[in-house]
């Protein structure tokens, strides 16, 4: 996996080898976000949260296929690196299967348990037409909204049901 920080939200990117986790992290770094760890993520539990960091050998480095190791501080500056971050959201990148429709309106988040802590999980399918970096930024903003008790999808459904005279 790859651990990044987007809008102060710790996001763990998961998915099969070669799906584009590190390249997505590179695009997010280019947009001003932080890298915590690439390829190997150390996880520990502190109080009621899970935290991720990079092993010493990999700290500050990103491995991009066909380019090799990129020194993040050299290319993006010291502010592009984070040391330790709580895991607030997991984004699982799924391989696209031909003609498999994407879920247009997910009603609830799944969760994944890490060290006994449930963490919200969303699934995204990379396709050539999708701007995954933008989608990850929006997912981070939605996570902030949910932490404050607001869920836009649920608010939309409630309002639609009200207009159609149906219970929420």
JSON list of N, CA and C in Angstrom, two decimals, residues 74-136:
[
{"chain": "A", "resi": 74, "resn": "UNK", "atom": "N", "xyz": [13.74, 16.10, -2.74]},
{"chain": "A", "resi": 74, "resn": "UNK", "atom": "CA", "xyz": [14.48, 16.74, -3.83]},
{"chain": "A", "resi": 74, "resn": "UNK", "atom": "C", "xyz": [13.54, 17.30, -4.89]},
{"chain": "A", "resi": 75, "resn": "UNK", "atom": "N", "xyz": [12.46, 16.59, -5.19]},
{"chain": "A", "resi": 75, "resn": "UNK", "atom": "CA", "xyz": [11.55, 17.00, -6.26]},
{"chain": "A", "resi": 75, "resn": "UNK", "atom": "C", "xyz": [10.40, 17.90, -5.81]},
{"chain": "A", "resi": 76, "resn": "UNK", "atom": "N", "xyz": [9.94, 17.70, -4.56]},
{"chain": "A", "resi": 76, "resn": "UNK", "atom": "CA", "xyz": [8.76, 18.42, -4.11]},
{"chain": "A", "resi": 76, "resn": "UNK", "atom": "C", "xyz": [8.98, 19.28, -2.86]},
{"chain": "A", "resi": 77, "resn": "UNK", "atom": "N", "xyz": [10.14, 19.14, -2.24]},
{"chain": "A", "resi": 77, "resn": "UNK", "atom": "CA", "xyz": [10.44, 19.92, -1.03]},
{"chain": "A", "resi": 77, "resn": "UNK", "atom": "C", "xyz": [10.09, 19.16, 0.24]},
{"chain": "A", "resi": 78, "resn": "UNK", "atom": "N", "xyz": [10.59, 19.66, 1.35]},
{"chain": "A", "resi": 78, "resn": "UNK", "atom": "CA", "xyz": [10.43, 18.99, 2.64]},
{"chain": "A", "resi": 78, "resn": "UNK", "atom": "C", "xyz": [8.96, 18.92, 3.08]},
{"chain": "A", "resi": 79, "resn": "UNK", "atom": "N", "xyz": [8.14, 19.86, 2.66]},
{"chain": "A", "resi": 79, "resn": "UNK", "atom": "CA", "xyz": [6.74, 19.86, 3.09]},
{"chain": "A", "resi": 79, "resn": "UNK", "atom": "C", "xyz": [5.94, 18.73, 2.44]},
{"chain": "A", "resi": 80, "resn": "UNK", "atom": "N", "xyz": [6.49, 18.08, 1.44]},
{"chain": "A", "resi": 80, "resn": "UNK", "atom": "CA", "xyz": [5.79, 16.97, 0.78]},
{"chain": "A", "resi": 80, "resn": "UNK", "atom": "C", "xyz": [5.95, 15.66, 1.54]},
{"chain": "A", "resi": 81, "resn": "UNK", "atom": "N", "xyz": [6.70, 15.68, 2.64]},
{"chain": "A", "resi": 81, "resn": "UNK", "atom": "CA", "xyz": [6.92, 14.46, 3.42]},
{"chain": "A", "resi": 81, "resn": "UNK", "atom": "C", "xyz": [6.24, 14.56, 4.77]},
{"chain": "A", "resi": 82, "resn": "UNK", "atom": "N", "xyz": [5.59, 13.49, 5.16]},
{"chain": "A", "resi": 82, "resn": "UNK", "atom": "CA", "xyz": [5.03, 13.37, 6.50]},
{"chain": "A", "resi": 82, "resn": "UNK", "atom": "C", "xyz": [5.66, 12.18, 7.18]},
{"chain": "A", "resi": 83, "resn": "UNK", "atom": "N", "xyz": [5.71, 12.20, 8.51]},
{"chain": "A", "resi": 83, "resn": "UNK", "atom": "CA", "xyz": [6.36, 11.11, 9.23]},
{"chain": "A", "resi": 83, "resn": "UNK", "atom": "C", "xyz": [5.38, 10.04, 9.69]},
{"chain": "A", "resi": 84, "resn": "UNK", "atom": "N", "xyz": [4.36, 10.44, 10.41]},
{"chain": "A", "resi": 84, "resn": "UNK", "atom": "CA", "xyz": [3.39, 9.49, 10.95]},
{"chain": "A", "resi": 84, "resn": "UNK", "atom": "C", "xyz": [2.01, 10.13, 10.83]},
{"chain": "A", "resi": 85, "resn": "UNK", "atom": "N", "xyz": [1.01, 9.31, 10.51]},
{"chain": "A", "resi": 85, "resn": "UNK", "atom": "CA", "xyz": [-0.32, 9.85, 10.27]},
{"chain": "A", "resi": 85, "resn": "UNK", "atom": "C", "xyz": [-1.36, 8.83, 10.69]},
{"chain": "A", "resi": 86, "resn": "UNK", "atom": "N", "xyz": [-2.46, 9.29, 11.26]},
{"chain": "A", "resi": 86, "resn": "UNK", "atom": "CA", "xyz": [-3.56, 8.38, 11.54]},
{"chain": "A", "resi": 86, "resn": "UNK", "atom": "C", "xyz": [-4.18, 7.93, 10.21]},
{"chain": "A", "resi": 87, "resn": "UNK", "atom": "N", "xyz": [-4.67, 6.71, 10.19]},
{"chain": "A", "resi": 87, "resn": "UNK", "atom": "CA", "xyz": [-5.34, 6.21, 8.99]},
{"chain": "A", "resi": 87, "resn": "UNK", "atom": "C", "xyz": [-6.82, 6.56, 9.15]},
{"chain": "A", "resi": 88, "resn": "UNK", "atom": "N", "xyz": [-7.27, 7.56, 8.39]},
{"chain": "A", "resi": 88, "resn": "UNK", "atom": "CA", "xyz": [-8.65, 8.05, 8.48]},
{"chain": "A", "resi": 88, "resn": "UNK", "atom": "C", "xyz": [-9.55, 7.43, 7.42]},
{"chain": "A", "resi": 89, "resn": "UNK", "atom": "N", "xyz": [-8.97, 6.97, 6.33]},
{"chain": "A", "resi": 89, "resn": "UNK", "atom": "CA", "xyz": [-9.73, 6.45, 5.21]},
{"chain": "A", "resi": 89, "resn": "UNK", "atom": "C", "xyz": [-8.86, 5.48, 4.43]},
{"chain": "A", "resi": 90, "resn": "UNK", "atom": "N", "xyz": [-9.47, 4.42, 3.95]},
{"chain": "A", "resi": 90, "resn": "UNK", "atom": "CA", "xyz": [-8.78, 3.48, 3.05]},
{"chain": "A", "resi": 90, "resn": "UNK", "atom": "C", "xyz": [-9.44, 3.59, 1.69]},
{"chain": "A", "resi": 91, "resn": "UNK", "atom": "N", "xyz": [-8.63, 3.74, 0.67]},
{"chain": "A", "resi": 91, "resn": "UNK", "atom": "CA", "xyz": [-9.14, 3.73, -0.70]},
{"chain": "A", "resi": 91, "resn": "UNK", "atom": "C", "xyz": [-8.52, 2.52, -1.38]},
{"chain": "A", "resi": 92, "resn": "UNK", "atom": "N", "xyz": [-9.39, 1.60, -1.78]},
{"chain": "A", "resi": 92, "resn": "UNK", "atom": "CA", "xyz": [-8.96, 0.40, -2.46]},
{"chain": "A", "resi": 92, "resn": "UNK", "atom": "C", "xyz": [-9.16, 0.60, -3.96]},
{"chain": "A", "resi": 93, "resn": "UNK", "atom": "N", "xyz": [-8.07, 0.46, -4.71]},
{"chain": "A", "resi": 93, "resn": "UNK", "atom": "CA", "xyz": [-8.13, 0.56, -6.17]},
{"chain": "A", "resi": 93, "resn": "UNK", "atom": "C", "xyz": [-8.41, -0.84, -6.72]},
{"chain": "A", "resi": 94, "resn": "UNK", "atom": "N", "xyz": [-9.48, -0.92, -7.50]},
{"chain": "A", "resi": 94, "resn": "UNK", "atom": "CA", "xyz": [-9.92, -2.21, -8.05]},
{"chain": "A", "resi": 94, "resn": "UNK", "atom": "C", "xyz": [-9.62, -2.29, -9.53]},
{"chain": "A", "resi": 95, "resn": "UNK", "atom": "N", "xyz": [-9.20, -3.45, -10.01]},
{"chain": "A", "resi": 95, "resn": "UNK", "atom": "CA", "xyz": [-9.01, -3.59, -11.45]},
{"chain": "A", "resi": 95, "resn": "UNK", "atom": "C", "xyz": [-10.36, -3.47, -12.16]},
{"chain": "A", "resi": 96, "resn": "UNK", "atom": "N", "xyz": [-10.34, -2.83, -13.32]},
{"chain": "A", "resi": 96, "resn": "UNK", "atom": "CA", "xyz": [-11.60, -2.71, -14.06]},
{"chain": "A", "resi": 96, "resn": "UNK", "atom": "C", "xyz": [-11.82, -3.99, -14.85]},
{"chain": "A", "resi": 97, "resn": "UNK", "atom": "N", "xyz": [-13.05, -4.45, -14.79]},
{"chain": "A", "resi": 97, "resn": "UNK", "atom": "CA", "xyz": [-13.44, -5.62, -15.58]},
{"chain": "A", "resi": 97, "resn": "UNK", "atom": "C", "xyz": [-14.32, -5.11, -16.69]},
{"chain": "A", "resi": 98, "resn": "UNK", "atom": "N", "xyz": [-14.10, -5.58, -17.88]},
{"chain": "A", "resi": 98, "resn": "UNK", "atom": "CA", "xyz": [-14.84, -5.10, -19.04]},
{"chain": "A", "resi": 98, "resn": "UNK", "atom": "C", "xyz": [-16.35, -5.12, -18.78]},
{"chain": "A", "resi": 99, "resn": "UNK", "atom": "N", "xyz": [-16.98, -4.01, -19.09]},
{"chain": "A", "resi": 99, "resn": "UNK", "atom": "CA", "xyz": [-18.43, -3.85, -19.02]},
{"chain": "A", "resi": 99, "resn": "UNK", "atom": "C", "xyz": [-19.00, -3.93, -17.60]},
{"chain": "A", "resi": 100, "resn": "UNK", "atom": "N", "xyz": [-18.16, -3.85, -16.58]},
{"chain": "A", "resi": 100, "resn": "UNK", "atom": "CA", "xyz": [-18.66, -3.84, -15.21]},
{"chain": "A", "resi": 100, "resn": "UNK", "atom": "C", "xyz": [-19.05, -2.41, -14.87]},
{"chain": "A", "resi": 101, "resn": "UNK", "atom": "N", "xyz": [-20.34, -2.18, -14.56]},
{"chain": "A", "resi": 101, "resn": "UNK", "atom": "CA", "xyz": [-20.76, -0.81, -14.26]},
{"chain": "A", "resi": 101, "resn": "UNK", "atom": "C", "xyz": [-20.23, -0.35, -12.91]},
{"chain": "A", "resi": 102, "resn": "UNK", "atom": "N", "xyz": [-19.91, 0.95, -12.82]},
{"chain": "A", "resi": 102, "resn": "UNK", "atom": "CA", "xyz": [-19.48, 1.53, -11.55]},
{"chain": "A", "resi": 102, "resn": "UNK", "atom": "C", "xyz": [-20.71, 1.85, -10.73]},
{"chain": "A", "resi": 103, "resn": "UNK", "atom": "N", "xyz": [-20.60, 1.78, -9.42]},
{"chain": "A", "resi": 103, "resn": "UNK", "atom": "CA", "xyz": [-21.72, 2.07, -8.53]},
{"chain": "A", "resi": 103, "resn": "UNK", "atom": "C", "xyz": [-22.00, 3.57, -8.56]},
{"chain": "A", "resi": 104, "resn": "UNK", "atom": "N", "xyz": [-23.15, 4.00, -9.11]},
{"chain": "A", "resi": 104, "resn": "UNK", "atom": "CA", "xyz": [-23.40, 5.43, -9.26]},
{"chain": "A", "resi": 104, "resn": "UNK", "atom": "C", "xyz": [-23.73, 6.16, -7.97]},
{"chain": "A", "resi": 105, "resn": "UNK", "atom": "N", "xyz": [-24.25, 5.45, -6.96]},
{"chain": "A", "resi": 105, "resn": "UNK", "atom": "CA", "xyz": [-24.67, 6.13, -5.74]},
{"chain": "A", "resi": 105, "resn": "UNK", "atom": "C", "xyz": [-24.47, 5.20, -4.53]},
{"chain": "A", "resi": 106, "resn": "UNK", "atom": "N", "xyz": [-23.21, 5.09, -4.06]},
{"chain": "A", "resi": 106, "resn": "UNK", "atom": "CA", "xyz": [-23.00, 4.23, -2.89]},
{"chain": "A", "resi": 106, "resn": "UNK", "atom": "C", "xyz": [-23.70, 4.82, -1.67]},
{"chain": "A", "resi": 107, "resn": "UNK", "atom": "N", "xyz": [-24.50, 4.00, -1.01]},
{"chain": "A", "resi": 107, "resn": "UNK", "atom": "CA", "xyz": [-25.30, 4.50, 0.11]},
{"chain": "A", "resi": 107, "resn": "UNK", "atom": "C", "xyz": [-24.56, 4.46, 1.44]},
{"chain": "A", "resi": 108, "resn": "UNK", "atom": "N", "xyz": [-23.59, 3.62, 1.56]},
{"chain": "A", "resi": 108, "resn": "UNK", "atom": "CA", "xyz": [-22.85, 3.56, 2.81]},
{"chain": "A", "resi": 108, "resn": "UNK", "atom": "C", "xyz": [-21.42, 3.13, 2.54]},
{"chain": "A", "resi": 109, "resn": "UNK", "atom": "N", "xyz": [-20.55, 3.46, 3.49]},
{"chain": "A", "resi": 109, "resn": "UNK", "atom": "CA", "xyz": [-19.16, 3.06, 3.37]},
{"chain": "A", "resi": 109, "resn": "UNK", "atom": "C", "xyz": [-18.97, 1.68, 3.95]},
{"chain": "A", "resi": 110, "resn": "UNK", "atom": "N", "xyz": [-18.10, 0.97, 3.34]},
{"chain": "A", "resi": 110, "resn": "UNK", "atom": "CA", "xyz": [-17.63, -0.27, 3.93]},
{"chain": "A", "resi": 110, "resn": "UNK", "atom": "C", "xyz": [-16.56, 0.12, 4.95]},
{"chain": "A", "resi": 111, "resn": "UNK", "atom": "N", "xyz": [-16.13, -0.84, 5.71]},
{"chain": "A", "resi": 111, "resn": "UNK", "atom": "CA", "xyz": [-15.03, -0.59, 6.63]},
{"chain": "A", "resi": 111, "resn": "UNK", "atom": "C", "xyz": [-14.03, -1.73, 6.51]},
{"chain": "A", "resi": 112, "resn": "UNK", "atom": "N", "xyz": [-12.83, -1.45, 6.94]},
{"chain": "A", "resi": 112, "resn": "UNK", "atom": "CA", "xyz": [-11.80, -2.49, 7.04]},
{"chain": "A", "resi": 112, "resn": "UNK", "atom": "C", "xyz": [-11.22, -2.36, 8.43]},
{"chain": "A", "resi": 113, "resn": "UNK", "atom": "N", "xyz": [-11.01, -3.48, 9.09]},
{"chain": "A", "resi": 113, "resn": "UNK", "atom": "CA", "xyz": [-10.47, -3.46, 10.44]},
{"chain": "A", "resi": 113, "resn": "UNK", "atom": "C", "xyz": [-8.96, -3.65, 10.39]},
{"chain": "A", "resi": 114, "resn": "UNK", "atom": "N", "xyz": [-8.26, -2.70, 10.99]},
{"chain": "A", "resi": 114, "resn": "UNK", "atom": "CA", "xyz": [-6.80, -2.78, 11.11]},
{"chain": "A", "resi": 114, "resn": "UNK", "atom": "C", "xyz": [-6.46, -2.64, 12.59]},
{"chain": "A", "resi": 115, "resn": "UNK", "atom": "N", "xyz": [-5.81, -3.65, 13.14]},
{"chain": "A", "resi": 115, "resn": "UNK", "atom": "CA", "xyz": [-5.43, -3.69, 14.56]},
{"chain": "A", "resi": 115, "resn": "UNK", "atom": "C", "xyz": [-6.63, -3.42, 15.47]},
{"chain": "A", "resi": 116, "resn": "UNK", "atom": "N", "xyz": [-7.78, -3.98, 15.09]},
{"chain": "A", "resi": 116, "resn": "UNK", "atom": "CA", "xyz": [-8.97, -3.86, 15.91]},
{"chain": "A", "resi": 116, "resn": "UNK", "atom": "C", "xyz": [-9.75, -2.57, 15.74]},
{"chain": "A", "resi": 117, "resn": "UNK", "atom": "N", "xyz": [-9.32, -1.69, 14.86]},
{"chain": "A", "resi": 117, "resn": "UNK", "atom": "CA", "xyz": [-9.99, -0.41, 14.62]},
{"chain": "A", "resi": 117, "resn": "UNK", "atom": "C", "xyz": [-10.66, -0.46, 13.25]},
{"chain": "A", "resi": 118, "resn": "UNK", "atom": "N", "xyz": [-11.97, -0.12, 13.21]},
{"chain": "A", "resi": 118, "resn": "UNK", "atom": "CA", "xyz": [-12.68, -0.06, 11.93]},
{"chain": "A", "resi": 118, "resn": "UNK", "atom": "C", "xyz": [-12.40, 1.28, 11.25]},
{"chain": "A", "resi": 119, "resn": "UNK", "atom": "N", "xyz": [-12.01, 1.21, 9.99]},
{"chain": "A", "resi": 119, "resn": "UNK", "atom": "CA", "xyz": [-11.66, 2.40, 9.21]},
{"chain": "A", "resi": 119, "resn": "UNK", "atom": "C", "xyz": [-12.55, 2.41, 7.97]},
{"chain": "A", "resi": 120, "resn": "UNK", "atom": "N", "xyz": [-13.15, 3.57, 7.65]},
{"chain": "A", "resi": 120, "resn": "UNK", "atom": "CA", "xyz": [-13.97, 3.64, 6.43]},
{"chain": "A", "resi": 120, "resn": "UNK", "atom": "C", "xyz": [-13.15, 3.28, 5.19]},
{"chain": "A", "resi": 121, "resn": "UNK", "atom": "N", "xyz": [-13.80, 2.57, 4.27]},
{"chain": "A", "resi": 121, "resn": "UNK", "atom": "CA", "xyz": [-13.14, 2.12, 3.04]},
{"chain": "A", "resi": 121, "resn": "UNK", "atom": "C", "xyz": [-14.03, 2.44, 1.85]},
{"chain": "A", "resi": 122, "resn": "UNK", "atom": "N", "xyz": [-13.44, 3.02, 0.84]},
{"chain": "A", "resi": 122, "resn": "UNK", "atom": "CA", "xyz": [-14.16, 3.19, -0.42]},
{"chain": "A", "resi": 122, "resn": "UNK", "atom": "C", "xyz": [-13.35, 2.51, -1.52]},
{"chain": "A", "resi": 123, "resn": "UNK", "atom": "N", "xyz": [-14.03, 2.12, -2.57]},
{"chain": "A", "resi": 123, "resn": "UNK", "atom": "CA", "xyz": [-13.39, 1.45, -3.68]},
{"chain": "A", "resi": 123, "resn": "UNK", "atom": "C", "xyz": [-13.51, 2.33, -4.92]},
{"chain": "A", "resi": 124, "resn": "UNK", "atom": "N", "xyz": [-12.40, 2.48, -5.62]},
{"chain": "A", "resi": 124, "resn": "UNK", "atom": "CA", "xyz": [-12.37, 3.23, -6.87]},
{"chain": "A", "resi": 124, "resn": "UNK", "atom": "C", "xyz": [-11.77, 2.34, -7.95]},
{"chain": "A", "resi": 125, "resn": "UNK", "atom": "N", "xyz": [-12.32, 2.46, -9.13]},
{"chain": "A", "resi": 125, "resn": "UNK", "atom": "CA", "xyz": [-11.82, 1.70, -10.27]},
{"chain": "A", "resi": 125, "resn": "UNK", "atom": "C", "xyz": [-11.10, 2.64, -11.22]},
{"chain": "A", "resi": 126, "resn": "UNK", "atom": "N", "xyz": [-9.78, 2.50, -11.34]},
{"chain": "A", "resi": 126, "resn": "UNK", "atom": "CA", "xyz": [-9.04, 3.36, -12.28]},
{"chain": "A", "resi": 126, "resn": "UNK", "atom": "C", "xyz": [-9.44, 3.05, -13.72]},
{"chain": "A", "resi": 127, "resn": "UNK", "atom": "N", "xyz": [-9.72, 4.09, -14.48]},
{"chain": "A", "resi": 127, "resn": "UNK", "atom": "CA", "xyz": [-9.94, 3.96, -15.92]},
{"chain": "A", "resi": 127, "resn": "UNK", "atom": "C", "xyz": [-9.22, 5.15, -16.55]},
{"chain": "A", "resi": 128, "resn": "UNK", "atom": "N", "xyz": [-8.91, 5.07, -17.84]},
{"chain": "A", "resi": 128, "resn": "UNK", "atom": "CA", "xyz": [-8.19, 6.17, -18.48]},
{"chain": "A", "resi": 128, "resn": "UNK", "atom": "C", "xyz": [-8.93, 7.51, -18.40]},
{"chain": "A", "resi": 129, "resn": "UNK", "atom": "N", "xyz": [-10.25, 7.49, -18.32]},
{"chain": "A", "resi": 129, "resn": "UNK", "atom": "CA", "xyz": [-11.03, 8.73, -18.33]},
{"chain": "A", "resi": 129, "resn": "UNK", "atom": "C", "xyz": [-11.12, 9.39, -16.96]},
{"chain": "A", "resi": 130, "resn": "UNK", "atom": "N", "xyz": [-10.79, 8.69, -15.89]},
{"chain": "A", "resi": 130, "resn": "UNK", "atom": "CA", "xyz": [-11.02, 9.20, -14.54]},
{"chain": "A", "resi": 130, "resn": "UNK", "atom": "C", "xyz": [-9.79, 9.93, -14.01]},
{"chain": "A", "resi": 131, "resn": "UNK", "atom": "N", "xyz": [-10.02, 11.04, -13.34]},
{"chain": "A", "resi": 131, "resn": "UNK", "atom": "CA", "xyz": [-8.96, 11.79, -12.66]},
{"chain": "A", "resi": 131, "resn": "UNK", "atom": "C", "xyz": [-8.93, 11.30, -11.21]},
{"chain": "A", "resi": 132, "resn": "UNK", "atom": "N", "xyz": [-8.17, 10.25, -10.95]},
{"chain": "A", "resi": 132, "resn": "UNK", "atom": "CA", "xyz": [-8.16, 9.64, -9.62]},
{"chain": "A", "resi": 132, "resn": "UNK", "atom": "C", "xyz": [-7.64, 10.59, -8.55]},
{"chain": "A", "resi": 133, "resn": "UNK", "atom": "N", "xyz": [-6.68, 11.45, -8.89]},
{"chain": "A", "resi": 133, "resn": "UNK", "atom": "CA", "xyz": [-6.17, 12.39, -7.88]},
{"chain": "A", "resi": 133, "resn": "UNK", "atom": "C", "xyz": [-7.30, 13.31, -7.41]},
{"chain": "A", "resi": 134, "resn": "UNK", "atom": "N", "xyz": [-8.12, 13.79, -8.33]},
{"chain": "A", "resi": 134, "resn": "UNK", "atom": "CA", "xyz": [-9.25, 14.63, -7.96]},
{"chain": "A", "resi": 134, "resn": "UNK", "atom": "C", "xyz": [-10.25, 13.83, -7.13]},
{"chain": "A", "resi": 135, "resn": "UNK", "atom": "N", "xyz": [-10.52, 12.59, -7.51]},
{"chain": "A", "resi": 135, "resn": "UNK", "atom": "CA", "xyz": [-11.46, 11.76, -6.76]},
{"chain": "A", "resi": 135, "resn": "UNK", "atom": "C", "xyz": [-10.97, 11.50, -5.34]},
{"chain": "A", "resi": 136, "resn": "UNK", "atom": "N", "xyz": [-9.67, 11.30, -5.16]},
{"chain": "A", "resi": 136, "resn": "UNK", "atom": "CA", "xyz": [-9.11, 11.11, -3.82]},
{"chain": "A", "resi": 136, "resn": "UNK", "atom": "C", "xyz": [-9.25, 12.39, -3.01]}
]
